[in-house]
Structure formats: C-alpha cells, structure tokens
PDB file of C-alpha atoms and ligand atoms in Angstrom:
ATOM      1  CA  MET A   1      40.951 -13.635  -9.931  1.00 86.00           C
ATOM      2  CA  SER A   2      40.223 -14.359  -6.376  1.00 93.00           C
ATOM      3  CA  PHE A   3      38.176 -11.961  -3.351  1.00 96.00           C
ATOM      4  CA  VAL A   4      40.533 -11.311  -0.439  1.00 97.00           C
ATOM      5  CA  ILE A   5      37.124 -12.334   1.754  1.00 97.00           C
ATOM      6  CA  PRO A   6      34.216 -14.884   0.854  1.00 96.00           C
ATOM      7  CA  ALA A   7      31.796 -13.228  -1.528  1.00 95.00           C
ATOM      8  CA  SER A   8      28.465 -13.272  -0.976  1.00 95.00           C
ATOM      9  CA  PRO A   9      26.538 -15.798  -2.607  1.00 95.00           C
ATOM     10  CA  VAL A  10      24.073 -14.820  -5.386  1.00 97.00           C
ATOM     11  CA  ALA A  11      20.447 -14.249  -4.356  1.00 98.00           C
ATOM     12  CA  SER A  12      17.971 -16.662  -6.832  1.00 98.00           C
ATOM     13  CA  VAL A  13      14.455 -18.163  -6.323  1.00 98.00           C
ATOM     14  CA  PRO A  14      12.925 -21.393  -7.881  1.00 98.00           C
ATOM     15  CA  VAL A  15      11.719 -21.605 -11.220  1.00 98.00           C
ATOM     16  CA  LEU A  16       8.353 -23.436 -11.286  1.00 97.00           C
ATOM     17  CA  GLY A  17       8.336 -26.419 -14.108  1.00 92.00           C
ATOM     18  CA  THR A  18      12.270 -26.358 -13.775  1.00 95.00           C
ATOM     19  CA  SER A  19      15.376 -26.743 -11.871  1.00 95.00           C
ATOM     20  CA  ASP A  20      16.764 -23.905 -12.713  1.00 95.00           C
ATOM     21  CA  ARG A  21      16.632 -20.811 -11.020  1.00 98.00           C
ATOM     22  CA  PHE A  22      15.848 -16.710 -11.227  1.00 98.00           C
ATOM     23  CA  PRO A  23      18.794 -14.957  -9.988  1.00 98.00           C
ATOM     24  CA  VAL A  24      17.834 -11.851  -7.753  1.00 98.00           C
ATOM     25  CA  ARG A  25      19.666  -8.423  -8.747  1.00 98.00           C
ATOM     26  CA  ARG A  26      17.196  -5.935  -6.800  1.00 98.00           C
ATOM     27  CA  VAL A  27      13.843  -5.954  -4.736  1.00 98.00           C
ATOM     28  CA  TYR A  28      12.201  -2.901  -5.427  1.00 98.00           C
ATOM     29  CA  CYS A  29       9.018  -2.514  -3.631  1.00 98.00           C
ATOM     30  CA  VAL A  30       5.824  -0.535  -4.301  1.00 98.00           C
ATOM     31  CA  GLY A  31       4.578   1.799  -1.201  1.00 95.00           C
ATOM     32  CA  ARG A  32       0.918   2.158  -0.572  1.00 94.00           C
ATOM     33  CA  ASN A  33      -0.415   0.835  -3.937  1.00 95.00           C
ATOM     34  CA  TYR A  34      -4.539  -1.061  -2.484  1.00 95.00           C
ATOM     35  CA  GLU A  35      -6.602   2.627  -1.871  1.00 92.00           C
ATOM     36  CA  GLU A  36      -7.879   0.531   1.095  1.00 92.00           C
ATOM     37  CA  HIS A  37      -4.563  -0.055   2.421  1.00 91.00           C
ATOM     38  CA  ALA A  38      -3.385   2.953   1.923  1.00 90.00           C
ATOM     39  CA  LYS A  39      -6.426   4.620   3.655  1.00 91.00           C
ATOM     40  CA  GLU A  40      -5.757   2.126   6.784  1.00 92.00           C
ATOM     41  CA  MET A  41      -2.377   3.730   6.934  1.00 90.00           C
ATOM     42  CA  GLY A  42      -3.698   6.979   7.350  1.00 89.00           C
ATOM     43  CA  PHE A  43      -3.277   8.834   3.682  1.00 89.00           C
ATOM     44  CA  THR A  44      -6.298   9.356   1.107  1.00 81.00           C
ATOM     45  CA  GLY A  45      -5.346   6.918  -1.659  1.00 67.00           C
ATOM     46  CA  ARG A  46      -4.786   9.373  -4.244  1.00 72.00           C
ATOM     47  CA  GLU A  47      -0.571  10.167  -5.086  1.00 85.00           C
ATOM     48  CA  PRO A  48       1.548   9.387  -7.517  1.00 89.00           C
ATOM     49  CA  PRO A  49       3.735   5.585  -6.448  1.00 93.00           C
ATOM     50  CA  PHE A  50       6.245   5.900  -4.682  1.00 95.00           C
ATOM     51  CA  PHE A  51       9.118   3.117  -3.472  1.00 98.00           C
ATOM     52  CA  PHE A  52      11.690   1.496  -1.651  1.00 98.00           C
ATOM     53  CA  LEU A  53      14.347  -1.515  -1.143  1.00 98.00           C
ATOM     54  CA  LYS A  54      15.079  -4.172   0.364  1.00 98.00           C
ATOM     55  CA  PRO A  55      18.486  -6.252  -0.204  1.00 98.00           C
ATOM     56  CA  ALA A  56      18.239  -9.373  -1.707  1.00 98.00           C
ATOM     57  CA  ASP A  57      19.770 -11.309   1.025  1.00 98.00           C
ATOM     58  CA  ALA A  58      16.413 -10.681   2.781  1.00 98.00           C
ATOM     59  CA  LEU A  59      14.095 -13.133   0.212  1.00 98.00           C
ATOM     60  CA  VAL A  60      13.080 -16.252   2.628  1.00 98.00           C
ATOM     61  CA  VAL A  61      12.950 -18.650   0.162  1.00 98.00           C
ATOM     62  CA  VAL A  62      10.190 -21.178   0.155  1.00 98.00           C
ATOM     63  CA  ASP A  63       9.844 -23.999  -2.039  1.00 97.00           C
ATOM     64  CA  ALA A  64       6.577 -25.420  -4.070  1.00 95.00           C
ATOM     65  CA  GLY A  65       4.439 -27.425  -0.854  1.00 96.00           C
ATOM     66  CA  THR A  66       7.270 -26.573   1.754  1.00 98.00           C
ATOM     67  CA  THR A  67       6.630 -24.501   4.511  1.00 98.00           C
ATOM     68  CA  GLY A  68      10.142 -22.365   5.310  1.00 98.00           C
ATOM     69  CA  SER A  69      10.504 -20.659   8.608  1.00 98.00           C
ATOM     70  CA  LEU A  70      10.799 -16.668   9.352  1.00 98.00           C
ATOM     71  CA  PRO A  71      12.431 -15.859  12.111  1.00 98.00           C
ATOM     72  CA  TYR A  72      10.653 -12.679  14.305  1.00 98.00           C
ATOM     73  CA  PRO A  73      13.154  -9.984  13.276  1.00 98.00           C
ATOM     74  CA  SER A  74      14.797  -8.137  16.552  1.00 98.00           C
ATOM     75  CA  LEU A  75      13.782  -4.403  17.849  1.00 98.00           C
ATOM     76  CA  THR A  76      10.547  -4.565  17.196  1.00 98.00           C
ATOM     77  CA  GLN A  77       7.151  -5.868  18.967  1.00 98.00           C
ATOM     78  CA  ASN A  78       4.543  -4.890  15.670  1.00 98.00           C
ATOM     79  CA  PHE A  79       6.168  -7.581  13.332  1.00 98.00           C
ATOM     80  CA  HIS A  80       3.168  -6.678  10.055  1.00 98.00           C
ATOM     81  CA  HIS A  81       2.616  -9.000   7.529  1.00 98.00           C
ATOM     82  CA  GLU A  82       1.641  -7.029   3.893  1.00 98.00           C
ATOM     83  CA  ILE A  83       0.660 -10.261   0.683  1.00 98.00           C
ATOM     84  CA  GLU A  84       2.447  -9.871  -2.514  1.00 98.00           C
ATOM     85  CA  LEU A  85       2.204 -10.065  -6.084  1.00 98.00           C
ATOM     86  CA  VAL A  86       5.307 -10.012  -7.001  1.00 98.00           C
ATOM     87  CA  VAL A  87       7.274  -9.493 -10.414  1.00 98.00           C
ATOM     88  CA  ALA A  88       9.966 -11.013 -12.161  1.00 98.00           C
ATOM     89  CA  ILE A  89      12.079  -8.676 -14.801  1.00 99.00           C
ATOM     90  CA  GLY A  90      13.839 -10.944 -17.705  1.00 98.00           C
ATOM     91  CA  VAL A  91      14.526  -7.696 -19.612  1.00 98.00           C
ATOM     92  CA  GLY A  92      15.729  -4.831 -18.542  1.00 98.00           C
ATOM     93  CA  GLY A  93      15.284  -1.262 -19.326  1.00 98.00           C
ATOM     94  CA  ARG A  94      15.082   2.492 -18.181  1.00 98.00           C
ATOM     95  CA  ASN A  95      12.027   4.361 -19.801  1.00 98.00           C
ATOM     96  CA  ILE A  96       9.618   1.774 -20.381  1.00 98.00           C
ATOM     97  CA  ALA A  97       6.328   2.517 -21.379  1.00 98.00           C
ATOM     98  CA  ALA A  98       3.364   1.049 -19.866  1.00 98.00           C
ATOM     99  CA  ALA A  99       2.502  -0.414 -23.233  1.00 98.00           C
ATOM    100  CA  ASP A 100       5.793  -2.489 -23.249  1.00 98.00           C
ATOM    101  CA  ALA A 101       6.079  -3.423 -19.919  1.00 98.00           C
ATOM    102  CA  PHE A 102       5.030  -6.983 -20.375  1.00 98.00           C
ATOM    103  CA  LYS A 103       8.140  -7.888 -22.874  1.00 98.00           C
ATOM    104  CA  HIS A 104      10.036  -7.094 -20.129  1.00 98.00           C
ATOM    105  CA  ILE A 105       8.534  -9.610 -17.158  1.00 98.00           C
ATOM    106  CA  TYR A 106       9.807 -13.350 -16.963  1.00 98.00           C
ATOM    107  CA  GLY A 107       6.898 -14.053 -14.469  1.00 98.00           C
ATOM    108  CA  TYR A 108       5.215 -13.783 -11.231  1.00 98.00           C
ATOM    109  CA  ALA A 109       5.887 -14.613  -8.060  1.00 98.00           C
ATOM    110  CA  VAL A 110       3.842 -14.711  -3.879  1.00 98.00           C
ATOM    111  CA  GLY A 111       5.431 -12.746  -1.652  1.00 98.00           C
ATOM    112  CA  LEU A 112       5.064 -10.644   1.616  1.00 98.00           C
ATOM    113  CA  ASP A 113       6.562  -7.334   2.470  1.00 98.00           C
ATOM    114  CA  MET A 114       7.736  -8.090   6.180  1.00 98.00           C
ATOM    115  CA  THR A 115       7.438  -4.969   8.196  1.00 98.00           C
ATOM    116  CA  ARG A 116       8.714  -3.731  11.647  1.00 98.00           C
ATOM    117  CA  ARG A 117       5.392  -1.726  11.833  1.00 98.00           C
ATOM    118  CA  ASP A 118       7.016   0.307  15.338  1.00 98.00           C
ATOM    119  CA  LEU A 119      10.501   1.289  13.424  1.00 98.00           C
ATOM    120  CA  GLN A 120       7.967   2.101  10.335  1.00 98.00           C
ATOM    121  CA  ASN A 121       6.225   4.671  12.216  1.00 97.00           C
ATOM    122  CA  GLU A 122       8.821   6.120  14.143  1.00 98.00           C
ATOM    123  CA  MET A 123      11.095   6.251  10.874  1.00 98.00           C
ATOM    124  CA  LYS A 124       7.964   8.021   9.557  1.00 96.00           C
ATOM    125  CA  LYS A 125       7.272  10.726  12.566  1.00 97.00           C
ATOM    126  CA  GLN A 126      10.930  11.470  12.296  1.00 97.00           C
ATOM    127  CA  GLY A 127      11.400  12.247   8.653  1.00 97.00           C
ATOM    128  CA  ARG A 128      14.086   9.611   8.642  1.00 97.00           C
ATOM    129  CA  PRO A 129      14.663   6.372   5.736  1.00 96.00           C
ATOM    130  CA  TRP A 130      12.042   3.924   6.173  1.00 96.00           C
ATOM    131  CA  CYS A 131      15.266   0.659   5.840  1.00 97.00           C
ATOM    132  CA  ILE A 132      15.024   0.093   9.348  1.00 98.00           C
ATOM    133  CA  GLY A 133      11.146  -0.893   9.567  1.00 98.00           C
ATOM    134  CA  LYS A 134      11.087  -2.375   5.933  1.00 98.00           C
ATOM    135  CA  ALA A 135      14.949  -3.619   4.863  1.00 98.00           C
ATOM    136  CA  PHE A 136      15.626  -5.883   7.549  1.00 98.00           C
ATOM    137  CA  ASP A 137      16.799  -9.454   7.474  1.00 98.00           C
ATOM    138  CA  HIS A 138      14.838 -12.293   6.563  1.00 98.00           C
ATOM    139  CA  GLY A 139      12.538  -9.100   5.414  1.00 98.00           C
ATOM    140  CA  ALA A 140      11.189 -10.489   2.272  1.00 98.00           C
ATOM    141  CA  PRO A 141       9.721 -13.642   1.758  1.00 99.00           C
ATOM    142  CA  ILE A 142       8.809 -15.028  -1.599  1.00 98.00           C
ATOM    143  CA  GLY A 143       7.828 -18.523  -2.943  1.00 98.00           C
ATOM    144  CA  PRO A 144       8.713 -19.733  -6.342  1.00 98.00           C
ATOM    145  CA  ILE A 145       8.604 -17.664  -9.815  1.00 98.00           C
ATOM    146  CA  THR A 146       5.573 -18.557 -12.486  1.00 98.00           C
ATOM    147  CA  PRO A 147       6.806 -18.249 -15.835  1.00 98.00           C
ATOM    148  CA  ALA A 148       4.800 -15.565 -17.277  1.00 97.00           C
ATOM    149  CA  ALA A 149       3.619 -17.850 -20.222  1.00 95.00           C
ATOM    150  CA  GLN A 150       2.332 -20.319 -17.698  1.00 96.00           C
ATOM    151  CA  ALA A 151       0.645 -17.720 -15.182  1.00 97.00           C
ATOM    152  CA  GLY A 152      -1.441 -15.763 -17.879  1.00 88.00           C
ATOM    153  CA  ASP A 153      -3.491 -12.731 -16.628  1.00 94.00           C
ATOM    154  CA  VAL A 154      -2.476 -12.340 -13.490  1.00 97.00           C
ATOM    155  CA  SER A 155      -4.226  -8.298 -13.018  1.00 97.00           C
ATOM    156  CA  GLN A 156      -7.961  -9.580 -12.140  1.00 97.00           C
ATOM    157  CA  ALA A 157      -6.327 -12.396  -9.649  1.00 98.00           C
ATOM    158  CA  ASP A 158      -7.356 -13.137  -6.462  1.00 98.00           C
ATOM    159  CA  ILE A 159      -4.750 -12.338  -3.538  1.00 98.00           C
ATOM    160  CA  TRP A 160      -5.704 -13.279   0.234  1.00 98.00           C
ATOM    161  CA  LEU A 161      -3.745 -13.727   3.331  1.00 98.00           C
ATOM    162  CA  GLN A 162      -4.243 -16.055   6.437  1.00 98.00           C
ATOM    163  CA  VAL A 163      -2.535 -16.546   9.876  1.00 98.00           C
ATOM    164  CA  ASN A 164      -3.069 -19.935  11.897  1.00 98.00           C
ATOM    165  CA  GLY A 165      -6.459 -20.548   8.853  1.00 98.00           C
ATOM    166  CA  GLU A 166      -8.011 -17.172  10.089  1.00 98.00           C
ATOM    167  CA  THR A 167      -8.028 -14.583   6.693  1.00 98.00           C
ATOM    168  CA  ARG A 168      -6.345 -11.436   7.529  1.00 98.00           C
ATOM    169  CA  GLN A 169      -6.213  -9.419   3.853  1.00 98.00           C
ATOM    170  CA  SER A 170      -8.406 -10.937   1.045  1.00 98.00           C
ATOM    171  CA  SER A 171      -8.718  -8.204  -1.841  1.00 98.00           C
ATOM    172  CA  THR A 172      -7.740  -8.143  -5.911  1.00 98.00           C
ATOM    173  CA  VAL A 173      -4.794  -7.105  -8.163  1.00 98.00           C
ATOM    174  CA  ALA A 174      -7.611  -5.746  -9.910  1.00 98.00           C
ATOM    175  CA  LYS A 175      -7.472  -2.767  -6.865  1.00 97.00           C
ATOM    176  CA  LEU A 176      -3.819  -1.727  -7.428  1.00 97.00           C
ATOM    177  CA  ILE A 177      -3.884   1.792  -7.331  1.00 96.00           C
ATOM    178  CA  TRP A 178      -1.334   1.793 -10.214  1.00 96.00           C
ATOM    179  CA  ASN A 179      -1.350  -1.759 -12.239  1.00 97.00           C
ATOM    180  CA  ILE A 180       1.853  -3.562 -13.270  1.00 98.00           C
ATOM    181  CA  ALA A 181       2.601  -1.564 -16.478  1.00 98.00           C
ATOM    182  CA  GLU A 182       2.068   1.296 -14.640  1.00 97.00           C
ATOM    183  CA  THR A 183       4.616   0.475 -12.120  1.00 98.00           C
ATOM    184  CA  ILE A 184       7.171  -0.479 -14.769  1.00 98.00           C
ATOM    185  CA  GLU A 185       6.917   3.392 -16.030  1.00 98.00           C
ATOM    186  CA  HIS A 186       6.861   4.780 -12.993  1.00 97.00           C
ATOM    187  CA  LEU A 187       9.974   2.566 -11.707  1.00 98.00           C
ATOM    188  CA  SER A 188      12.206   2.439 -14.824  1.00 98.00           C
ATOM    189  CA  ALA A 189      11.548   6.325 -14.665  1.00 98.00           C
ATOM    190  CA  ALA A 190      13.815   6.534 -11.210  1.00 98.00           C
ATOM    191  CA  TRP A 191      16.297   3.332 -11.895  1.00 98.00           C
ATOM    192  CA  GLU A 192      17.101   1.388 -14.945  1.00 98.00           C
ATOM    193  CA  LEU A 193      16.032  -2.065 -14.219  1.00 98.00           C
ATOM    194  CA  ALA A 194      17.516  -5.290 -14.690  1.00 98.00           C
ATOM    195  CA  PRO A 195      17.661  -9.322 -15.324  1.00 98.00           C
ATOM    196  CA  GLY A 196      16.652 -10.310 -11.679  1.00 98.00           C
ATOM    197  CA  ASP A 197      14.871  -7.328 -10.596  1.00 99.00           C
ATOM    198  CA  LEU A 198      12.002  -8.127  -8.148  1.00 99.00           C
ATOM    199  CA  ILE A 199       8.988  -5.322  -7.742  1.00 98.00           C
ATOM    200  CA  TYR A 200       6.730  -6.590  -5.092  1.00 98.00           C
ATOM    201  CA  THR A 201       3.831  -4.416  -6.352  1.00 98.00           C
ATOM    202  CA  GLY A 202       2.138  -3.067  -3.108  1.00 98.00           C
ATOM    203  CA  THR A 203      -0.523  -5.388  -0.762  1.00 98.00           C
ATOM    204  CA  PRO A 204      -4.431  -4.705   0.061  1.00 98.00           C
ATOM    205  CA  GLU A 205      -5.985  -4.482   3.494  1.00 97.00           C
ATOM    206  CA  GLY A 206      -5.547  -6.100   6.278  1.00 98.00           C
ATOM    207  CA  VAL A 207      -2.686  -5.605   7.502  1.00 98.00           C
ATOM    208  CA  SER A 208      -1.655  -6.863  11.060  1.00 98.00           C
ATOM    209  CA  ALA A 209       0.942  -8.490  13.733  1.00 98.00           C
ATOM    210  CA  VAL A 210       2.098 -12.230  14.093  1.00 98.00           C
ATOM    211  CA  VAL A 211       3.673 -13.521  16.916  1.00 98.00           C
ATOM    212  CA  ARG A 212       6.030 -15.680  17.080  1.00 98.00           C
ATOM    213  CA  GLY A 213       4.022 -19.641  16.616  1.00 98.00           C
ATOM    214  CA  ASP A 214       1.750 -18.041  13.758  1.00 98.00           C
ATOM    215  CA  LEU A 215       1.551 -19.773  10.754  1.00 98.00           C
ATOM    216  CA  LEU A 216       1.275 -17.686   7.354  1.00 98.00           C
ATOM    217  CA  GLU A 217      -0.449 -18.542   3.923  1.00 98.00           C
ATOM    218  CA  GLY A 218      -0.991 -16.241   1.468  1.00 98.00           C
ATOM    219  CA  GLY A 219      -1.545 -16.897  -1.737  1.00 98.00           C
ATOM    220  CA  VAL A 220      -2.754 -15.473  -5.770  1.00 98.00           C
ATOM    221  CA  SER A 221      -5.502 -17.169  -7.577  1.00 98.00           C
ATOM    222  CA  GLY A 222      -2.856 -19.184 -10.718  1.00 97.00           C
ATOM    223  CA  LEU A 223       0.580 -18.707  -8.625  1.00 98.00           C
ATOM    224  CA  GLY A 224       0.044 -20.757  -5.576  1.00 92.00           C
ATOM    225  CA  GLU A 225       0.388 -20.392  -1.877  1.00 97.00           C
ATOM    226  CA  LEU A 226       3.290 -19.403  -0.049  1.00 98.00           C
ATOM    227  CA  LYS A 227       3.214 -20.642   3.781  1.00 98.00           C
ATOM    228  CA  LEU A 228       5.554 -19.723   6.287  1.00 98.00           C
ATOM    229  CA  ARG A 229       5.761 -20.328  10.174  1.00 98.00           C
ATOM    230  CA  VAL A 230       7.118 -17.349  12.348  1.00 98.00           C
ATOM    231  CA  ALA A 231      10.245 -18.899  14.352  1.00 97.00           C
TER     232      ALA A 231
HETATM  233 MN1   MN B   1       4.755  -2.998   0.893  1.00 75.55          MN
END
C-alpha cells in the first residue's frame, strides 16, 4: 500500500538508558490538579478531574543534557509555563482501577503544558473549547522518559521550574489533588488508553508568562531536568 500524500512521522520520545524510543499515540492533560494552582486560576480546588488533549505532533522533544528551542507561538501576548510530571502508558486498557494503574505505566518524564493563557481565558469566557489556548504547535515540550523501574516512587518527588535562574514554580507531586493512580482510573473510564499515550498530570501554582529569550529550566526529582529557550 502507498499513501497519496506523504504520511506524518510517528512522534516519539527518547528513553533513558537505551537508544530505542517511545512512540507517542495521544497526549492527555489533566486540568487544575494542584489545589494552589486551582486557586490561582479562580477555583476552589475541589472538583472531579477533567481532561483535554494536545496533538502528538505538538511535542517538543528535548534530549538529555541539551537545551531545546521553544518557538514563541502566534496570536498570544500571554504565553504561560506549566511544569508537569508526565506519565507514559505502556499497557492499554479501559476502566482501569486505581489499584491496578501502575501495571499500565511504562515510565515518567518532565513536561511543560505551555498555554496561550489570553486565548484560553477568552475561550473560557465564551464557553468555547480550549484548543486554541492549549493544543497549538510546539505546545508540549518533554524530556526523555525514565522507565518506571529506574524512576522508583515519584509520588513524593519535588517539581520545580525556573525562568532565567529564578524559581517560579516549586512544589511536590504529593500535592496532586488526583494522584497518578486515580488519574488513570478516571481517564480510562472516559477513553480507552493505549500503549503510547502520555498523561500530563497537572501543574502546581506559580504559572506565569515567558517572553522571547527566556530560559526555562524545570525538573522532577529522580527524572532529570528539561531545559528550553524561548525563540
Ligand atoms: Mn496543565
């Protein structure tokens, strides 16, 4: 079989400790999953988890020890960083119980849920989908995946982000409102998960704008760092 136009390449992320890569199917994101971030966005922090998606080709893959380039997107004057723990699904399933969730995880990575906040806020106000604020090109930077066995327990890990050396976000994964297992339970009730799915689990408080030339350095303890410059 041949295609009538060039087929898009499969998005993929490097895996630490191997030259093989993790092929990406879908990119799910959890909204408002840390209480202090929910509050800074004007909410109480007590609500069921909700989800949105980004296209797999929005990933900006940054290899270990390198500084990626993050293009400043069109149409925004308020381009926000959201540092997040990313879960990589290795075994699919639907209606996965929280108690079984870890059997479905291949590994973890550090990611940024970049947001055109002004556009997102306008869409919220109008009751329209968030796509233009969240699912734009280059909107999902990610570092290498650490296999779960090497990562160990990430549930208490520190999570942080600096811009030009100044700390903007600093928290712990322990403060997730819906933890990793509960997130997988809820998500897999709404969509059938498959190998290659990524889940951006939400960001702690301290989100704010970046401009061209800014250096973003973020990390999750045990998973390394993610470094990009806004171009
Ligand atoms: Mn987010």
